[in-house]
């Protein structure tokens, strides 16, 4: 893909302005320390041992995700942060 200008142009065209914006910020991401965040879930239930969102903690996590406040949420819930490095 990256070695074919035609295919690369098709990718950029398909992604539109959002992809161009992403490409602009990529150089700055080298200094970012990625982390994983765990959605608060309740205990496994049922025969398939299905996990369901914790009714008390998950709404706060999902609101932080919607409102771009995950950094603040992670600071209040360090036990839910999984460092990748």
mmCIF file of C-alpha atoms in Angstrom:
data_model
loop_
_atom_site.group_PDB
_atom_site.id
_atom_site.type_symbol
_atom_site.label_atom_id
_atom_site.label_comp_id
_atom_site.label_asym_id
_atom_site.label_seq_id
_atom_site.Cartn_x
_atom_site.Cartn_y
_atom_site.Cartn_z
ATOM 1 C CA UNK A 1 0.000 0.000 0.000
ATOM 2 C CA UNK A 2 2.642 2.528 1.043
ATOM 3 C CA UNK A 3 4.854 1.734 -1.927
ATOM 4 C CA UNK A 4 2.081 2.321 -4.475
ATOM 5 C CA UNK A 5 1.188 6.000 -4.915
ATOM 6 C CA UNK A 6 -2.077 5.056 -6.621
ATOM 7 C CA UNK A 7 -3.189 2.798 -3.769
ATOM 8 C CA UNK A 8 -2.034 5.325 -1.155
ATOM 9 C CA UNK A 9 -3.998 8.102 -2.872
ATOM 10 C CA UNK A 10 -7.073 5.853 -2.958
ATOM 11 C CA UNK A 11 -6.700 5.222 0.788
ATOM 12 C CA UNK A 12 -6.352 8.922 1.578
ATOM 13 C CA UNK A 13 -9.309 9.697 -0.671
ATOM 14 C CA UNK A 14 -11.451 7.048 1.066
ATOM 15 C CA UNK A 15 -10.480 8.315 4.515
ATOM 16 C CA UNK A 16 -11.174 11.917 3.652
ATOM 17 C CA UNK A 17 -10.276 14.818 5.918
ATOM 18 C CA UNK A 18 -10.269 12.660 9.061
ATOM 19 C CA UNK A 19 -7.446 10.505 7.741
ATOM 20 C CA UNK A 20 -5.470 13.585 6.724
ATOM 21 C CA UNK A 21 -5.915 14.979 10.248
ATOM 22 C CA UNK A 22 -4.711 11.677 11.707
ATOM 23 C CA UNK A 23 -1.633 11.706 9.467
ATOM 24 C CA UNK A 24 -0.795 15.217 10.682
ATOM 25 C CA UNK A 25 -0.697 14.182 14.353
ATOM 26 C CA UNK A 26 1.171 10.895 13.877
ATOM 27 C CA UNK A 27 4.679 12.402 14.256
ATOM 28 C CA UNK A 28 3.734 13.748 17.679
ATOM 29 C CA UNK A 29 2.472 10.373 18.864
ATOM 30 C CA UNK A 30 5.981 8.963 19.149
ATOM 31 C CA UNK A 31 6.269 10.582 22.574
ATOM 32 C CA UNK A 32 2.916 9.269 23.803
ATOM 33 C CA UNK A 33 2.922 6.386 26.266
ATOM 34 C CA UNK A 34 0.008 4.177 25.174
ATOM 35 C CA UNK A 35 -2.143 2.522 27.813
ATOM 36 C CA UNK A 36 -5.052 0.142 27.849
ATOM 37 C CA UNK A 37 -8.187 0.906 29.806
ATOM 38 C CA UNK A 38 -10.533 -1.732 31.168
ATOM 39 C CA UNK A 39 -14.274 -1.236 30.934
ATOM 40 C CA UNK A 40 -15.669 -1.839 34.419
ATOM 41 C CA UNK A 41 -17.564 -5.122 34.330
ATOM 42 C CA UNK A 42 -19.456 -7.166 36.852
ATOM 43 C CA UNK A 43 -18.724 -10.780 37.740
ATOM 44 C CA UNK A 44 -19.154 -13.405 35.001
ATOM 45 C CA UNK A 45 -22.679 -14.738 34.796
ATOM 46 C CA UNK A 46 -24.626 -17.431 33.021
ATOM 47 C CA UNK A 47 -23.491 -20.582 31.267
ATOM 48 C CA UNK A 48 -21.278 -18.718 28.815
ATOM 49 C CA UNK A 49 -19.702 -16.786 31.690
ATOM 50 C CA UNK A 50 -20.731 -13.576 29.954
ATOM 51 C CA UNK A 51 -19.393 -10.259 31.252
ATOM 52 C CA UNK A 52 -21.729 -7.300 31.517
ATOM 53 C CA UNK A 53 -20.868 -3.663 32.234
ATOM 54 C CA UNK A 54 -20.827 -2.803 35.919
ATOM 55 C CA UNK A 55 -24.038 -0.784 36.454
ATOM 56 C CA UNK A 56 -22.375 1.564 38.936
ATOM 57 C CA UNK A 57 -18.938 2.147 37.368
ATOM 58 C CA UNK A 58 -19.432 1.663 33.608
ATOM 59 C CA UNK A 59 -21.662 4.731 33.039
ATOM 60 C CA UNK A 60 -18.911 7.038 34.343
ATOM 61 C CA UNK A 61 -16.341 5.364 32.063
ATOM 62 C CA UNK A 62 -18.609 5.589 29.021
ATOM 63 C CA UNK A 63 -19.430 9.242 29.746
ATOM 64 C CA UNK A 64 -15.693 10.019 29.991
ATOM 65 C CA UNK A 65 -15.153 8.249 26.669
ATOM 66 C CA UNK A 66 -17.938 10.216 24.965
ATOM 67 C CA UNK A 67 -16.784 13.535 26.416
ATOM 68 C CA UNK A 68 -13.043 13.040 25.768
ATOM 69 C CA UNK A 69 -12.245 12.930 29.505
ATOM 70 C CA UNK A 70 -10.512 9.530 29.681
ATOM 71 C CA UNK A 71 -7.290 11.008 31.107
ATOM 72 C CA UNK A 72 -9.190 12.381 34.100
ATOM 73 C CA UNK A 73 -11.109 9.116 34.520
ATOM 74 C CA UNK A 74 -7.868 7.107 34.385
ATOM 75 C CA UNK A 75 -6.294 9.365 37.035
ATOM 76 C CA UNK A 76 -9.209 8.578 39.372
ATOM 77 C CA UNK A 77 -9.159 4.840 38.538
ATOM 78 C CA UNK A 78 -5.483 3.762 38.248
ATOM 79 C CA UNK A 79 -6.496 0.139 38.860
ATOM 80 C CA UNK A 80 -8.194 0.173 35.445
ATOM 81 C CA UNK A 81 -5.076 1.370 33.585
ATOM 82 C CA UNK A 82 -2.937 -1.277 31.871
ATOM 83 C CA UNK A 83 0.464 0.142 30.945
ATOM 84 C CA UNK A 84 1.892 -1.188 27.687
ATOM 85 C CA UNK A 85 5.511 -0.246 28.404
#
